[in-house]
XYZ file of C-alpha atoms in Angstrom:
341
model
C 0.000 0.000 0.000
C 1.283 3.465 -0.946
C 0.129 6.303 1.323
C 1.170 9.908 0.676
C 0.442 12.376 3.474
C 0.635 15.323 1.091
C -1.944 13.775 -1.199
C -4.334 13.199 1.722
C -3.830 16.727 3.083
C -4.564 18.424 -0.228
C -7.774 16.413 -0.696
C -9.387 17.453 2.628
C -12.581 19.473 2.119
C -12.167 22.282 4.633
C -15.621 23.620 3.775
C -17.288 20.431 4.976
C -15.094 20.379 8.066
C -16.257 23.904 8.938
C -19.923 22.990 8.413
C -19.686 19.893 10.612
C -17.897 21.877 13.323
C -20.653 24.518 13.299
C -23.278 21.772 13.563
C -21.407 20.262 16.513
C -21.423 23.588 18.398
C -25.097 24.134 17.507
C -26.147 20.734 18.889
C -24.278 21.437 22.137
C -25.928 24.858 22.537
C -29.361 23.450 21.686
C -29.083 20.728 24.321
C -28.034 23.289 26.929
C -30.978 25.527 25.991
C -33.538 22.717 26.168
C -32.185 21.688 29.590
C -32.489 25.339 30.739
C -28.788 25.461 31.544
C -28.644 28.618 29.440
C -31.658 30.898 28.990
C -30.735 32.350 25.617
C -33.225 32.968 22.869
C -33.175 30.503 20.003
C -31.770 33.241 17.803
C -28.582 33.155 19.898
C -28.574 29.351 19.961
C -28.517 29.439 16.162
C -25.348 31.586 16.135
C -23.153 28.740 14.740
C -25.663 28.297 11.914
C -25.681 32.044 11.221
C -21.869 32.041 11.096
C -21.930 29.162 8.624
C -24.456 30.997 6.425
C -22.509 34.272 6.554
C -19.263 32.559 5.567
C -21.109 30.850 2.731
C -22.562 34.130 1.463
C -19.150 35.809 1.560
C -17.546 32.890 -0.249
C -20.277 32.888 -2.895
C -20.020 36.645 -3.552
C -16.220 36.611 -3.806
C -16.207 33.459 -5.940
C -18.844 34.866 -8.298
C -16.906 38.132 -8.656
C -13.693 36.272 -9.497
C -15.548 34.093 -12.000
C -17.088 37.123 -13.744
C -13.687 38.785 -13.885
C -12.171 35.734 -15.640
C -15.252 34.603 -17.558
C -13.551 35.024 -20.946
C -11.013 32.379 -19.895
C -13.164 30.089 -17.745
C -16.064 29.724 -20.161
C -13.945 27.477 -22.401
C -13.018 25.186 -19.482
C -15.634 22.467 -18.941
C -14.491 21.727 -15.390
C -14.641 25.390 -14.398
C -18.152 25.697 -15.827
C -19.212 22.675 -13.776
C -17.757 24.246 -10.620
C -19.609 27.479 -11.390
C -22.939 25.668 -11.844
C -22.377 23.806 -8.580
C -21.662 27.108 -6.826
C -24.898 28.655 -8.087
C -27.053 25.627 -7.261
C -25.567 25.339 -3.777
C -26.226 29.023 -3.145
C -29.877 28.610 -4.128
C -30.326 25.625 -1.798
C -28.643 27.334 1.138
C -30.675 30.516 0.591
C -33.890 28.509 0.905
C -32.501 26.757 3.975
C -31.550 30.138 5.480
C -35.133 31.353 5.061
C -36.402 28.199 6.771
C -34.011 28.744 9.691
C -35.309 32.290 10.205
C -38.932 31.096 10.249
C -38.126 28.228 12.650
C -36.392 30.629 15.065
C -39.373 33.001 14.878
C -41.808 30.150 15.572
C -39.730 28.870 18.508
C -39.164 32.270 20.133
C -42.469 34.078 19.547
C -44.917 31.373 18.521
C -46.562 33.837 16.134
C -45.820 31.676 13.098
C -47.397 28.212 12.738
C -44.939 25.381 12.387
C -46.459 24.444 9.048
C -45.568 27.900 7.716
C -42.110 27.688 9.286
C -41.472 24.400 7.473
C -42.672 25.728 4.097
C -39.131 26.486 2.806
C -38.211 22.874 3.582
C -40.810 21.688 1.065
C -39.231 23.854 -1.625
C -35.787 22.713 -0.493
C -36.721 19.062 -1.021
C -37.933 19.740 -4.586
C -34.799 21.714 -5.476
C -32.568 19.090 -3.856
C -34.083 16.370 -6.043
C -33.138 18.384 -9.136
C -29.658 19.009 -7.782
C -29.161 15.282 -7.068
C -30.024 14.432 -10.677
C -27.544 17.031 -11.946
C -24.845 15.886 -9.493
C -25.167 12.249 -10.614
C -24.720 13.309 -14.242
C -21.632 15.371 -13.346
C -20.189 12.745 -10.936
C -20.342 15.013 -7.890
C -21.278 14.309 -4.278
C -24.866 15.004 -3.150
C -25.289 13.370 0.263
C -26.842 16.374 2.020
C -29.221 17.032 -0.862
C -30.376 13.401 -0.778
C -31.236 13.741 2.913
C -33.194 16.920 2.117
C -35.364 14.946 -0.299
C -36.198 12.440 2.449
C -37.117 15.314 4.805
C -40.015 16.471 2.599
C -42.729 14.149 3.974
C -41.297 14.352 7.483
C -41.594 18.135 7.536
C -45.280 17.946 6.557
C -46.208 15.401 9.245
C -44.109 17.027 11.965
C -45.543 20.477 11.243
C -49.112 19.272 11.693
C -48.148 17.463 14.925
C -46.486 20.526 16.443
C -49.513 22.659 15.532
C -51.821 20.169 17.282
C -53.738 19.153 14.147
C -53.116 15.469 14.881
C -52.665 13.577 18.126
C -50.309 10.893 16.881
C -47.380 9.951 19.051
C -44.013 11.247 17.963
C -42.874 7.681 17.310
C -45.585 7.368 14.658
C -44.977 10.916 13.442
C -41.350 10.096 12.685
C -42.172 7.069 10.506
C -40.702 8.787 7.396
C -37.444 9.222 9.307
C -37.390 5.544 10.335
C -37.958 4.550 6.697
C -35.138 6.856 5.598
C -32.748 5.260 8.099
C -33.624 1.753 6.885
C -33.093 2.803 3.261
C -29.716 4.338 4.104
C -28.586 1.212 5.969
C -29.545 -0.995 3.018
C -27.753 1.376 0.651
C -24.548 1.320 2.725
C -24.586 -2.489 2.864
C -25.120 -2.815 -0.895
C -22.460 -0.180 -1.516
C -19.956 -2.085 0.635
C -20.629 -5.247 -1.400
C -20.776 -3.853 -4.937
C -17.902 -1.352 -4.897
C -15.115 -3.877 -4.075
C -16.386 -6.146 -6.846
C -16.593 -3.376 -9.457
C -13.331 -1.706 -8.388
C -11.237 -4.848 -8.093
C -9.166 -4.185 -11.211
C -8.842 -0.460 -10.515
C -7.521 -1.076 -6.998
C -4.648 -3.123 -8.417
C -3.033 0.175 -9.387
C -0.402 1.076 -6.712
C -1.563 4.708 -6.803
C -5.029 3.626 -5.616
C -3.897 1.451 -2.736
C -4.809 4.221 -0.276
C -8.362 4.285 -1.618
C -8.591 0.537 -1.128
C -7.251 0.777 2.427
C -9.654 3.513 3.614
C -12.769 1.991 2.031
C -13.577 -0.372 4.972
C -13.026 2.524 7.367
C -15.517 4.665 5.402
C -18.149 1.911 5.568
C -17.656 1.422 9.312
C -17.859 5.177 9.910
C -21.063 5.460 7.867
C -22.682 2.642 9.853
C -21.594 4.307 13.108
C -23.187 7.580 11.971
C -26.482 5.833 11.229
C -26.363 3.955 14.534
C -25.681 7.110 16.550
C -28.438 9.036 14.768
C -30.920 6.225 15.400
C -29.902 6.010 19.053
C -30.468 9.735 19.519
C -33.939 9.483 17.953
C -34.870 6.539 20.186
C -33.812 8.464 23.301
C -35.814 11.467 22.102
C -38.916 9.307 21.610
C -38.502 7.900 25.114
C -38.353 11.471 26.437
C -41.387 12.915 24.611
C -43.651 9.828 24.394
C -42.843 7.796 27.493
C -42.320 10.934 29.605
C -38.995 9.695 30.946
C -36.929 12.588 32.270
C -33.782 12.044 30.208
C -31.622 15.187 29.948
C -31.348 16.570 26.446
C -27.590 16.590 26.910
C -27.695 12.786 27.052
C -30.179 12.608 24.156
C -28.014 14.758 21.892
C -24.703 13.183 22.913
C -24.892 10.629 20.043
C -25.418 13.553 17.655
C -22.215 15.159 18.951
C -20.367 11.928 18.261
C -22.100 11.759 14.892
C -20.714 15.193 13.939
C -17.216 14.044 14.894
C -17.647 10.899 12.778
C -18.724 13.058 9.848
C -15.556 15.118 10.187
C -13.405 11.972 10.257
C -15.298 10.345 7.398
C -14.932 13.453 5.235
C -11.141 13.219 5.571
C -11.137 9.656 4.243
C -13.508 10.458 1.369
C -10.866 12.669 -0.257
C -13.338 14.932 -2.049
C -11.532 18.293 -2.293
C -14.654 20.401 -2.886
C -15.317 23.373 -5.132
C -12.207 25.542 -5.726
C -14.333 28.566 -6.685
C -15.375 29.266 -3.091
C -13.963 32.659 -2.034
C -12.324 32.883 -5.469
C -9.286 30.804 -4.522
C -9.161 29.042 -7.874
C -7.395 26.042 -6.344
C -7.877 23.734 -3.396
C -7.369 24.958 0.143
C -4.679 22.415 0.967
C -2.526 23.544 -1.954
C -2.823 27.175 -0.830
C -1.813 26.322 2.739
C 1.195 24.376 1.493
C 2.283 27.328 -0.655
C 1.932 29.817 2.208
C 3.495 27.573 4.883
C 6.757 25.929 3.739
C 7.219 24.319 7.166
C 3.857 22.617 6.818
C 4.923 21.295 3.432
C 7.954 19.662 5.034
C 5.729 17.920 7.586
C 3.291 16.483 5.073
C 5.929 15.586 2.501
C 6.013 12.020 3.810
C 4.977 8.816 2.106
C 4.409 5.344 3.501
C 5.030 2.232 1.441
C 3.420 -0.990 2.563
C 5.016 -4.401 2.431
C 3.299 -5.305 -0.826
C 5.247 -2.605 -2.710
C 8.629 -2.983 -0.988
C 11.538 -4.504 -2.953
C 12.718 -7.949 -1.792
C 15.129 -7.884 1.145
C 18.675 -9.256 1.062
C 17.645 -12.361 3.004
C 14.963 -13.121 0.441
C 17.453 -12.670 -2.356
C 19.923 -15.003 -0.630
C 17.376 -17.765 -0.268
C 16.346 -17.655 -3.886
C 17.697 -20.483 -6.024
C 20.048 -19.376 -8.798
C 18.611 -19.723 -12.227
C 20.552 -22.178 -14.359
C 21.464 -20.752 -17.729
C 21.132 -23.189 -20.573
C 23.774 -23.041 -23.291
C 22.621 -21.566 -26.539
C 22.450 -24.208 -29.194
C 23.345 -23.371 -32.752
C 20.610 -23.744 -35.316
C 21.488 -24.591 -38.918
C 24.837 -25.236 -40.648
C 28.043 -23.656 -39.434
C 29.694 -21.001 -41.574
C 33.507 -20.752 -41.692
C 35.196 -17.563 -42.768
C 38.845 -17.410 -43.861
C 40.457 -14.290 -42.463
C 43.863 -13.332 -43.963
C 46.786 -12.811 -41.575
């Protein structure tokens, strides 16, 4: 196995790492607010989400300005056009999500907005996410978050009516779409873990792809851990709201904290560098850090070679049997040439 630290470092998606970190802080603040440890308004609890959205808006504006400045050059590059389309579609989805967050905070703090109205942007988000998933599959891009948004469409409708008191179903029954989504994701991960090694068997013979082969089982295990932790948190929440068991929300949301950490670790192993147009960088974040920090480049300029790619040792060479060379036999009649003295 050949493992290059520099290659792994330059493929880390820092944008995803920032999003998962903001979600981790948000879950911690939300659990503290629900347990009345802090008495902040929900607008302050959503501060990590607001920071994420503000950074996204700044990155989109700067990236769009840089693209427009170099549009005469970039319009002939197919990859750059794909990055630009991804930037625009992602901005549309996050704008709708931002509107939904504002309505949810208003409904939680004031109660003046019905939950069905607060969840209205989520319905539009699910429809747009389905279109984005189709485009991403055609362009061979990742669309995990958009796929989850599609599953949230029916759940948002049922949950909104339950919170408004229009139905008296238990929350366990109300979250049936979420249970179905979890089962579908588990089946997908299992099928993915079976089919990919079979289809990629010849490709993984390449020494340059040995790292991809090595981290694949780790990615599968991490994905199953994420699903298990999310399911555990939902079960604890159902025990709290349906069975009226006084479980602290800090304990209920603890699996979600671990889930955010698993997402950060899993994103490192996925090696999807992200969109280089964010903030107008034009190249990946890891490459920029290596250019600005020569000392960091010395640290990551390390490679590991597994035993399968090492040359044979001297002891192995000594134990090998010498190959007997057979004499070359002449074929045909001999030719004699008289050479003068």
